[in-house]
C-alpha atoms as a PDB file:
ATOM      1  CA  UNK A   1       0.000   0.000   0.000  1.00  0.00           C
ATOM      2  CA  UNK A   2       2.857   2.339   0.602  1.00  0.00           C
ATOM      3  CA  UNK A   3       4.584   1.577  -2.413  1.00  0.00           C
ATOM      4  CA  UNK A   4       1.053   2.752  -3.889  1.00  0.00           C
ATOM      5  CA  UNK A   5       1.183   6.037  -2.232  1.00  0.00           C
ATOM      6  CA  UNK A   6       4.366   6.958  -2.808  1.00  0.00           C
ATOM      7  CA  UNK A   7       4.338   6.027  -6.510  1.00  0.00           C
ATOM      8  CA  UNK A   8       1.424   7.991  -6.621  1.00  0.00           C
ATOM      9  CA  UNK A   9       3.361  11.264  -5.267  1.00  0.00           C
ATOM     10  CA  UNK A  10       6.055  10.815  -7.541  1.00  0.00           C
ATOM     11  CA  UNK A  11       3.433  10.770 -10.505  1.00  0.00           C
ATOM     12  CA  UNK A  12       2.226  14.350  -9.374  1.00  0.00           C
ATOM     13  CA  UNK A  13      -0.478  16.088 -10.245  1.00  0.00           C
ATOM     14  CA  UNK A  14      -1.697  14.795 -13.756  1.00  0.00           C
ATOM     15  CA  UNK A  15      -4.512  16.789 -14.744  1.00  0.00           C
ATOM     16  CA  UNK A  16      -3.718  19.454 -17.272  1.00  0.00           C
ATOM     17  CA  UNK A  17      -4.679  23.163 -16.733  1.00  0.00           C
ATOM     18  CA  UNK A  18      -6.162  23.837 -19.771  1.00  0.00           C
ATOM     19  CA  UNK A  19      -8.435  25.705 -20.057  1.00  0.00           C
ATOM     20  CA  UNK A  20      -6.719  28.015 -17.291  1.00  0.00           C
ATOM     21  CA  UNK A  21      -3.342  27.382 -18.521  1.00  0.00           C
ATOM     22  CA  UNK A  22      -1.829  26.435 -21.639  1.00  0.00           C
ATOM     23  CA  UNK A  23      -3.354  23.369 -23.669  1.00  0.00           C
ATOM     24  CA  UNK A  24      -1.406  20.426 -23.868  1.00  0.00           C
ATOM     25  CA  UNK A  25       1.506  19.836 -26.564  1.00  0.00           C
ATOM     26  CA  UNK A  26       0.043  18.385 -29.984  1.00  0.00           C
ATOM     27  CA  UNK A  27       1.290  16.033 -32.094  1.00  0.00           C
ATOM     28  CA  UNK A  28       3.571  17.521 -35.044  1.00  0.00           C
ATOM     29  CA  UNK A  29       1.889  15.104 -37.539  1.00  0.00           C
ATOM     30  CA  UNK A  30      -1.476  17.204 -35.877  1.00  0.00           C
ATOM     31  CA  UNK A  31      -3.697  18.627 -38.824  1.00  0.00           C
ATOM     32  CA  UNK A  32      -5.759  21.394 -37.117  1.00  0.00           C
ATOM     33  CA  UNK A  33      -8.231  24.095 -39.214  1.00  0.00           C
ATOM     34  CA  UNK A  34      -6.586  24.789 -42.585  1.00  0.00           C
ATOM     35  CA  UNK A  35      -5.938  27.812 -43.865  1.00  0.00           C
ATOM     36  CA  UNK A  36      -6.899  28.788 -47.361  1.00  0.00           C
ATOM     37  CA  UNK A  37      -5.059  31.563 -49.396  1.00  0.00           C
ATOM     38  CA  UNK A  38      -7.445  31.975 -52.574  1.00  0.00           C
ATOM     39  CA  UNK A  39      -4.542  34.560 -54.144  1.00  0.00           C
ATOM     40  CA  UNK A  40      -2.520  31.500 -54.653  1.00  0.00           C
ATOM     41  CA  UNK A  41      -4.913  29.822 -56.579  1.00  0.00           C
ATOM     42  CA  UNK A  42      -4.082  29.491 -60.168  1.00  0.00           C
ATOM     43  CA  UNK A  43      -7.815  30.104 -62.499  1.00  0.00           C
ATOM     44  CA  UNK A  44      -9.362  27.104 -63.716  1.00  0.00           C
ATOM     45  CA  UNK A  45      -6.708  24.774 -61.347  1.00  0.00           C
ATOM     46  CA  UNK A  46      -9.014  21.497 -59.628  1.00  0.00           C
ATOM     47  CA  UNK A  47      -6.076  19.955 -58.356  1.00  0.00           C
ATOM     48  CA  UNK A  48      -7.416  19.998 -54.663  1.00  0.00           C
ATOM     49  CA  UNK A  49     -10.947  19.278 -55.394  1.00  0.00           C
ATOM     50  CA  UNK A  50     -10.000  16.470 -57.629  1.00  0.00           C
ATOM     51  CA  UNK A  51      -8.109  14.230 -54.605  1.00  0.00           C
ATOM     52  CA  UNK A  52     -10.405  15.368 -52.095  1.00  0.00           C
ATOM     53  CA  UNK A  53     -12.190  12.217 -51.492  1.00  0.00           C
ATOM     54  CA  UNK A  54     -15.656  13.781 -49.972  1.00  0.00           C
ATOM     55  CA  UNK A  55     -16.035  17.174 -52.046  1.00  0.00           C
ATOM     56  CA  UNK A  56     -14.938  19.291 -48.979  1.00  0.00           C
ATOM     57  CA  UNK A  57     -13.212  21.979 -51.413  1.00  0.00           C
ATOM     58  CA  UNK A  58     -15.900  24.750 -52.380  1.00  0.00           C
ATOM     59  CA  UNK A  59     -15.772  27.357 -55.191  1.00  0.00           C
ATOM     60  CA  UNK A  60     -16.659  31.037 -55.215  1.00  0.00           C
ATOM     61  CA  UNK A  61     -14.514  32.078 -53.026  1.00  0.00           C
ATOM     62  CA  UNK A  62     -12.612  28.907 -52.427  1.00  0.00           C
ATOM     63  CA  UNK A  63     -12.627  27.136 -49.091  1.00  0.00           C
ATOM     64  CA  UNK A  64     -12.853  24.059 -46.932  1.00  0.00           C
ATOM     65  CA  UNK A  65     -15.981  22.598 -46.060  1.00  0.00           C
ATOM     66  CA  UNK A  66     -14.601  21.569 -42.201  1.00  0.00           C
ATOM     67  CA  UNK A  67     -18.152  19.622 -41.595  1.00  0.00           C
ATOM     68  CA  UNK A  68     -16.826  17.293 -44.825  1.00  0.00           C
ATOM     69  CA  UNK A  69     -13.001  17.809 -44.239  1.00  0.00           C
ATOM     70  CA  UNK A  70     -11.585  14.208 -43.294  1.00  0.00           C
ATOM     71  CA  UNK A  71      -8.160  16.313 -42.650  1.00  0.00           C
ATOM     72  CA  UNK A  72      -5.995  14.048 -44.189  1.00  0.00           C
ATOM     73  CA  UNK A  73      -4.186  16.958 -46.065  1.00  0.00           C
ATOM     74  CA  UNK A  74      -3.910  15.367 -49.842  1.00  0.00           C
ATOM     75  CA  UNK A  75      -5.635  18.694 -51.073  1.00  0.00           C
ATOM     76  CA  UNK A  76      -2.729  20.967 -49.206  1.00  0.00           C
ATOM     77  CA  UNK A  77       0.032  17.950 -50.660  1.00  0.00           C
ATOM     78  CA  UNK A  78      -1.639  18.202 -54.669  1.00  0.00           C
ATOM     79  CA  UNK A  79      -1.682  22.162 -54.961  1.00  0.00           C
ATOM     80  CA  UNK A  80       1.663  23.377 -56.539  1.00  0.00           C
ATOM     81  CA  UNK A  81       0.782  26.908 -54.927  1.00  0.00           C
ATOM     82  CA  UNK A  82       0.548  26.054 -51.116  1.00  0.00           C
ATOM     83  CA  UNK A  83      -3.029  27.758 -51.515  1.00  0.00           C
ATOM     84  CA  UNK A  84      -4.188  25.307 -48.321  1.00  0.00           C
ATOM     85  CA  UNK A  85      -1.958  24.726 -45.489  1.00  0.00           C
ATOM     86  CA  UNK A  86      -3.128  22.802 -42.363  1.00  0.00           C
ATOM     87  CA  UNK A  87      -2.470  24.833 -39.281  1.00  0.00           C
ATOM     88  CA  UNK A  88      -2.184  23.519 -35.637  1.00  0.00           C
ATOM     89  CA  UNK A  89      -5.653  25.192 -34.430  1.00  0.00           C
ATOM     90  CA  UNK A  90      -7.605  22.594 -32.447  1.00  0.00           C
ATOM     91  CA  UNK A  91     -10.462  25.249 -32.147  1.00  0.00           C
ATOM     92  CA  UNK A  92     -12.692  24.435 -34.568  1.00  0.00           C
ATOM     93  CA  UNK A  93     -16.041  24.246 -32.936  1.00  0.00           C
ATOM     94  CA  UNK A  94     -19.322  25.763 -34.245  1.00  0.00           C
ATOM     95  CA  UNK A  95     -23.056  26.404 -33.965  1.00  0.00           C
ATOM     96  CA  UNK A  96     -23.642  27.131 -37.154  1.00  0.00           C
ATOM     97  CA  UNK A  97     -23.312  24.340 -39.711  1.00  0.00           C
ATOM     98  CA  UNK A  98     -22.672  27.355 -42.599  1.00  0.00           C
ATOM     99  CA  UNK A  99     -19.628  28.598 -40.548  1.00  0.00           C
ATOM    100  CA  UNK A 100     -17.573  25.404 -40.785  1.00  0.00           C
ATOM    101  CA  UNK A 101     -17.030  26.785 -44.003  1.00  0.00           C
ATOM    102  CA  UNK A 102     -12.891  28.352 -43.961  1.00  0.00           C
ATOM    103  CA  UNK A 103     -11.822  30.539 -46.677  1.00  0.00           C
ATOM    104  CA  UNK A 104     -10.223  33.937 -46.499  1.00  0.00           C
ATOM    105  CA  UNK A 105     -13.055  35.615 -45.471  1.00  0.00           C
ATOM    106  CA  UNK A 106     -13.994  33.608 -42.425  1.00  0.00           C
ATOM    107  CA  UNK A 107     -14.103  34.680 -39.052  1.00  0.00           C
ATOM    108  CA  UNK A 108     -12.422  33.594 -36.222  1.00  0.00           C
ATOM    109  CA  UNK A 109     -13.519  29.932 -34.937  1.00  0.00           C
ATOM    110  CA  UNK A 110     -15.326  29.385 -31.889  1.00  0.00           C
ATOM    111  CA  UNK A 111     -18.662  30.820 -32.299  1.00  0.00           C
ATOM    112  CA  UNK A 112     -21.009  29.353 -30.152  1.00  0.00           C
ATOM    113  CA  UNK A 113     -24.728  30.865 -30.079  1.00  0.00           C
ATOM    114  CA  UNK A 114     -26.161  31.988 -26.872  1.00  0.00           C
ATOM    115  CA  UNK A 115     -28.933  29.973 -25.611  1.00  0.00           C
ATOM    116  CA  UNK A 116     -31.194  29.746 -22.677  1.00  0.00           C
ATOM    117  CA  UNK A 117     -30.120  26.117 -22.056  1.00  0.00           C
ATOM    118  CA  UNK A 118     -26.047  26.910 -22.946  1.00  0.00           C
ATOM    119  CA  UNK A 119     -26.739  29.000 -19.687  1.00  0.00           C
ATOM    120  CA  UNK A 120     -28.752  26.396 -17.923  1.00  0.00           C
ATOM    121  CA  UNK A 121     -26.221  23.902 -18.337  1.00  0.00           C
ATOM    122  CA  UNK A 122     -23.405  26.154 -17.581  1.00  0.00           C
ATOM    123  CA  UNK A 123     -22.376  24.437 -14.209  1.00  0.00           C
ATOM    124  CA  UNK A 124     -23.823  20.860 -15.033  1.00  0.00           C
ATOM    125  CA  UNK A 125     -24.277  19.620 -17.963  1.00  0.00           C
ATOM    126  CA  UNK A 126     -24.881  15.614 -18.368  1.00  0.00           C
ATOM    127  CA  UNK A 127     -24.720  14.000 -22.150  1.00  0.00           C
ATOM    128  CA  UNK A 128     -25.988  10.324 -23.785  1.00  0.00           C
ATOM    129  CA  UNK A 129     -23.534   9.380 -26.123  1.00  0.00           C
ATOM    130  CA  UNK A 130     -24.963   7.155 -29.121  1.00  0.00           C
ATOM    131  CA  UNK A 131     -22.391   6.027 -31.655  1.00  0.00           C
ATOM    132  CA  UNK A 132     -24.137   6.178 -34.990  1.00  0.00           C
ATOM    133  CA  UNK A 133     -22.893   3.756 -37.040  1.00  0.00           C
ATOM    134  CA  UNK A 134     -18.977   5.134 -35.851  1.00  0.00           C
ATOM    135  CA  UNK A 135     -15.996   3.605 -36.624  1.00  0.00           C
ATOM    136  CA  UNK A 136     -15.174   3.762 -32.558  1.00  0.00           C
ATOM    137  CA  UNK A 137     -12.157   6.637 -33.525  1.00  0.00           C
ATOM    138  CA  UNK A 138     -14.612   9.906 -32.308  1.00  0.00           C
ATOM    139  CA  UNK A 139     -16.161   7.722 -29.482  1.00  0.00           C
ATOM    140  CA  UNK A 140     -12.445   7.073 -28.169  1.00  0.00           C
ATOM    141  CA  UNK A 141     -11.329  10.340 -28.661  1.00  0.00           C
ATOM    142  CA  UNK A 142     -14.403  11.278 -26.651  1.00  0.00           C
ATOM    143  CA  UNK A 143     -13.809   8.569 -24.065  1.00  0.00           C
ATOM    144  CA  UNK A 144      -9.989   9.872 -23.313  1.00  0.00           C
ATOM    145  CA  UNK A 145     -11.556  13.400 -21.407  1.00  0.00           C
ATOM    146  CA  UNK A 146     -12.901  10.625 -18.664  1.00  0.00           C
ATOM    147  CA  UNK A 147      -8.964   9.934 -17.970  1.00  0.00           C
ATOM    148  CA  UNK A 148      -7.005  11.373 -15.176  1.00  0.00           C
ATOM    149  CA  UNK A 149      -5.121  13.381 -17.317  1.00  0.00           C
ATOM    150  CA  UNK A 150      -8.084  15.388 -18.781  1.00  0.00           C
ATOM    151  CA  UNK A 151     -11.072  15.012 -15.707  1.00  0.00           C
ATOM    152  CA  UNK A 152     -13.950  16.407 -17.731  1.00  0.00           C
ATOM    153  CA  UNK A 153     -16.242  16.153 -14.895  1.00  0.00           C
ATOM    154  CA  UNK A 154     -14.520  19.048 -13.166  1.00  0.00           C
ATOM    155  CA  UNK A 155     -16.318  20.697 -15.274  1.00  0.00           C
ATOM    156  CA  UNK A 156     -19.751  19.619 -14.299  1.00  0.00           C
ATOM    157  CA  UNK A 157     -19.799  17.628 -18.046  1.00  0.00           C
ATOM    158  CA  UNK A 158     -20.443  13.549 -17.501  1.00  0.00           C
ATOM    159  CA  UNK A 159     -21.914  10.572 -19.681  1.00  0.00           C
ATOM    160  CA  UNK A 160     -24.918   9.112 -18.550  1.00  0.00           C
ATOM    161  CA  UNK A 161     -26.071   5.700 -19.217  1.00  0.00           C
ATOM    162  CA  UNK A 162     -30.049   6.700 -20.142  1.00  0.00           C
ATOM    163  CA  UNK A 163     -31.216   9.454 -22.499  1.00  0.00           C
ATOM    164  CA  UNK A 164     -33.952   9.622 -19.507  1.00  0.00           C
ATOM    165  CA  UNK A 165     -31.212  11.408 -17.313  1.00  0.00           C
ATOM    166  CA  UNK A 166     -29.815  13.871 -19.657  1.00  0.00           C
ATOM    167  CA  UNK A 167     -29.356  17.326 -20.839  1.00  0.00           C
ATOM    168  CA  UNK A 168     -28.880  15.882 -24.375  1.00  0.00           C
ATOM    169  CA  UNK A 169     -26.934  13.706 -26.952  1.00  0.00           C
ATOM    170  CA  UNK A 170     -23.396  13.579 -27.809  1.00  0.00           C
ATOM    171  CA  UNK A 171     -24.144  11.913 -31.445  1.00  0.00           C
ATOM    172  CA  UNK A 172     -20.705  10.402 -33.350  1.00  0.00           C
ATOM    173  CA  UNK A 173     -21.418   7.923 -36.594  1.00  0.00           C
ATOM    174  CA  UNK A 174     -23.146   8.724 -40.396  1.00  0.00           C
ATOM    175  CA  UNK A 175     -26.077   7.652 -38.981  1.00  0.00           C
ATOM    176  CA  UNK A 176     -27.170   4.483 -41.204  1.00  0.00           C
ATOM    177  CA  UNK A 177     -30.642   3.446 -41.644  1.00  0.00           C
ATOM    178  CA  UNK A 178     -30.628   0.743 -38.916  1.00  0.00           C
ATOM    179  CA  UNK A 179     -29.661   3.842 -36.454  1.00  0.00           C
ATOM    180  CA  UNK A 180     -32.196   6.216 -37.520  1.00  0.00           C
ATOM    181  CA  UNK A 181     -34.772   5.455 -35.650  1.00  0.00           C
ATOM    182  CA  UNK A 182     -33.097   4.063 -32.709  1.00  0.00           C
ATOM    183  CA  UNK A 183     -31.250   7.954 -32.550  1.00  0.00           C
ATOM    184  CA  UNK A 184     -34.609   9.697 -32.984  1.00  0.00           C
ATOM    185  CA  UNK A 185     -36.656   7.495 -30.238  1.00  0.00           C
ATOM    186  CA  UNK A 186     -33.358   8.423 -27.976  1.00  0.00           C
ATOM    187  CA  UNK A 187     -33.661  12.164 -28.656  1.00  0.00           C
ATOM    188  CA  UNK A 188     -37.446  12.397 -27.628  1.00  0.00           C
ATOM    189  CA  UNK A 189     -36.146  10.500 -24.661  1.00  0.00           C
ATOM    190  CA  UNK A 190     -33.835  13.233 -23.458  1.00  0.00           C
ATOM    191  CA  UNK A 191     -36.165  16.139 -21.339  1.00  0.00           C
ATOM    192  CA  UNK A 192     -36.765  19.542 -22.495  1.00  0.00           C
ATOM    193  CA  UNK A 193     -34.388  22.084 -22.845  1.00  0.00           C
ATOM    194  CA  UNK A 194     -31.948  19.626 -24.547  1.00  0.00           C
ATOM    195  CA  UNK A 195     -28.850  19.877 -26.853  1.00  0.00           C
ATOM    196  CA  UNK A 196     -27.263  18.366 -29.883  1.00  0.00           C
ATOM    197  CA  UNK A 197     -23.369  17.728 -30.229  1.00  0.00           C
ATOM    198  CA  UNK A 198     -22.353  16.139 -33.426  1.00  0.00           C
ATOM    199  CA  UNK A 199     -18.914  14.665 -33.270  1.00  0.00           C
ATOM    200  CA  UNK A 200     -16.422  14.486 -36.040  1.00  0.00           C
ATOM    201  CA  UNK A 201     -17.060  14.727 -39.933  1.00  0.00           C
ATOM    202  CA  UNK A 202     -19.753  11.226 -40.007  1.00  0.00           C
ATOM    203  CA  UNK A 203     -21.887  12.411 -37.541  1.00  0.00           C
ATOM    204  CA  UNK A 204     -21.712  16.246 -39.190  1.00  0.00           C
ATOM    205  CA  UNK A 205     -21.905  15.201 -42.865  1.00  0.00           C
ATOM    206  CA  UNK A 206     -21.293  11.509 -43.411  1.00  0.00           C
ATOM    207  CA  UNK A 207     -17.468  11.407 -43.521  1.00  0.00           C
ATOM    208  CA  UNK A 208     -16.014   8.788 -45.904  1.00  0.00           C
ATOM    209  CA  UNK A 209     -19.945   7.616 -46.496  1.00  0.00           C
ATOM    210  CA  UNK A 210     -21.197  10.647 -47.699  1.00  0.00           C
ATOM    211  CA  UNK A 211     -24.003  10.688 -50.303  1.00  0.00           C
ATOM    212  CA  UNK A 212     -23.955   6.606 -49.638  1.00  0.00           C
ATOM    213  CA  UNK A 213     -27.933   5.043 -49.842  1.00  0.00           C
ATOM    214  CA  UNK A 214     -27.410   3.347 -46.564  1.00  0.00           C
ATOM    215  CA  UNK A 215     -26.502   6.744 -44.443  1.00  0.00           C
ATOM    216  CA  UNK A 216     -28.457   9.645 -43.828  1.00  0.00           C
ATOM    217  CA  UNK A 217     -25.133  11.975 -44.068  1.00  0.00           C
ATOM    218  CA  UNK A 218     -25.148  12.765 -40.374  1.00  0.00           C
ATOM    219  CA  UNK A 219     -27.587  13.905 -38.180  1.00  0.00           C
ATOM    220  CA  UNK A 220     -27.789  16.996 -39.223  1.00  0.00           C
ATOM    221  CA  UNK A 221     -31.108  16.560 -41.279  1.00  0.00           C
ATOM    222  CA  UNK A 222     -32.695  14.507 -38.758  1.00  0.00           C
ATOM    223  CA  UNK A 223     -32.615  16.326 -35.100  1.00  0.00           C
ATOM    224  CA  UNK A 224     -31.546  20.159 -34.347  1.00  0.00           C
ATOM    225  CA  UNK A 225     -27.763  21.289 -33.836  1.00  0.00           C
ATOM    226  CA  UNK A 226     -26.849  23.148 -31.391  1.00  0.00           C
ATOM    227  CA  UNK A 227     -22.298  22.463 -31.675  1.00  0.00           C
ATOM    228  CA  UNK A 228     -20.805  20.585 -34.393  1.00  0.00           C
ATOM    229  CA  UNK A 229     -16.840  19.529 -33.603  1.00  0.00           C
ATOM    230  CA  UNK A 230     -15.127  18.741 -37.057  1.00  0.00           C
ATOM    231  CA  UNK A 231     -12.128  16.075 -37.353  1.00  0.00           C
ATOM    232  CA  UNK A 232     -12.047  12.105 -38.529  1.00  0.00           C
ATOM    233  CA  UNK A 233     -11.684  11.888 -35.858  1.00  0.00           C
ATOM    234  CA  UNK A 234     -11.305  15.199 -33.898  1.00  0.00           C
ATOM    235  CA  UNK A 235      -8.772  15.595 -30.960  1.00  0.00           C
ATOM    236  CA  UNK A 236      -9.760  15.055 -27.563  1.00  0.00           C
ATOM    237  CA  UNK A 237      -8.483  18.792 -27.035  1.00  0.00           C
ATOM    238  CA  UNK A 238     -10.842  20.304 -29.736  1.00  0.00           C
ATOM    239  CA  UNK A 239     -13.775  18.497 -28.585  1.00  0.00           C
ATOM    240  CA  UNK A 240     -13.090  19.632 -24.530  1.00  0.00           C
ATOM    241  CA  UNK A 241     -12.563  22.888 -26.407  1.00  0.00           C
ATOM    242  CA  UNK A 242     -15.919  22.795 -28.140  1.00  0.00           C
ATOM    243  CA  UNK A 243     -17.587  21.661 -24.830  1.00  0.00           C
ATOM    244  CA  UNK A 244     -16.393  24.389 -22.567  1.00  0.00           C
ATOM    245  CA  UNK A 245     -17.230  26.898 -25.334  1.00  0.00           C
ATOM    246  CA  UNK A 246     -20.765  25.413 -25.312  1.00  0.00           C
ATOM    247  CA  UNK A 247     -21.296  26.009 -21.874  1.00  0.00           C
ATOM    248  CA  UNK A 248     -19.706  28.942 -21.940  1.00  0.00           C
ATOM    249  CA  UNK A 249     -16.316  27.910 -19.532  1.00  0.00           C
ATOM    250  CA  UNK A 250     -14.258  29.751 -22.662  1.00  0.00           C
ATOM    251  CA  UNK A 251     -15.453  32.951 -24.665  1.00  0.00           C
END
């Protein structure tokens, strides 16, 4: 038992200080928001859109669909102008679906709407999750702020096991047809005032299964939205990030 405790005091303290203090180091193989620098682009040049395997490139201006965006950078590797670079933001949350879009005229990221239930849920705030069809990579991502090392219930933010005892859904997955109605019967479970997180680019837009006859392309067109966290899948720090925004923990 004392070999325990004193392992345990050489560990130290474990949990980071984000969002009080810096966020923890990323990866350097990280691929946060892209940036997109439309003066680059040479007229009549598809290089980008032409690898992008889900149509997240969009014309007039050009951008990045982020709700499509799978982030695996082969649109920033084919252009010979470096017109898209990926940058190491992990902010990337929003409440409007529209504003996932990047190009040069976007705004800053993190633009979370004001509601009457963001401020009811500003000191507790308890979530279902229901994987939709997911390939397990946004539900683990999800699963790692329930470590020691990130403690999201210090934030008043836990998983439930019922629908019957939450504040709303945390929805990863493209949603297939064998989910739909199982994720809708779940929704009218949850009590009023209630919120909608979609997690990652399947649960958002359909991912890699976009447009596919067997998935409904997210739940987007099937319950309301009220924070959609882009990535396949998206780091644990961007969701936390998108969370506390939410609730309004970060401005």
């Amino acid at each position: 038992m004392f070999d325990i405790l004193w392992a345990r005091l050489q560990q130290k303290h474990r949990t980071i200080d984000f969002p009080d203090g810096p966020p923890p180091a990323l990866s350097d193989r990280y691929q946060g928001r892209p940036a997109v620098f439309p003066e680059r682009c040479e007229p009549g040049c598809d290089l980008c859109g032409q690898v992008c395997p889900t149509g997240a490139i969009v014309c007039n201006p050009p951008g990045i669909d982020l709700g499509k965006c799978l982030f695996c950078s082969r649109c920033a590797d084919a252009c010979p102008h470096q017109a898209i670079r990926f940058t190491n933001d992990y902010s990337m949350a929003e409440s409007v679906r529209e504003n996932l879009i990047v190009g040069a005229a976007s705004r800053p990221a993190g633009r979370i709407t004001a509601t009457p239930a963001n401020r009811l849920f500003r000191k507790s705030l308890k979530l279902r999750q229901v994987s939709a069809g997911g390939c397990n990579a946004c539900e683990a991502d999800t699963n790692v702020l329930g470590t020691v090392g990130w403690d999201l219930g210090r934030f008043g933010i836990q998983f439930v096991a019922s629908p019957r005892h939450a504040d709303g859904l945390l929805i990863t997955g493209p949603v297939p047809e064998n989910m739909r109605l199982a994720l809708l019967k779940t929704y009218r479970a949850v009590p009023e005032p209630k919120v909608v997180i979609l997690v990652g680019s399947c649960a958002i837009a359909g991912g890699p299964f976009i447009d596919h006859e067997e998935v409904h392309n997210g739940a987007g067109g099937l319950l309301p939205v009220d924070l959609h966290i882009p990535g396949c899948p998206p780091s644990p720090l961007t969701i936390l990030d998108g969370l506390l925004r939410l609730i309004g923990r970060i401005s």
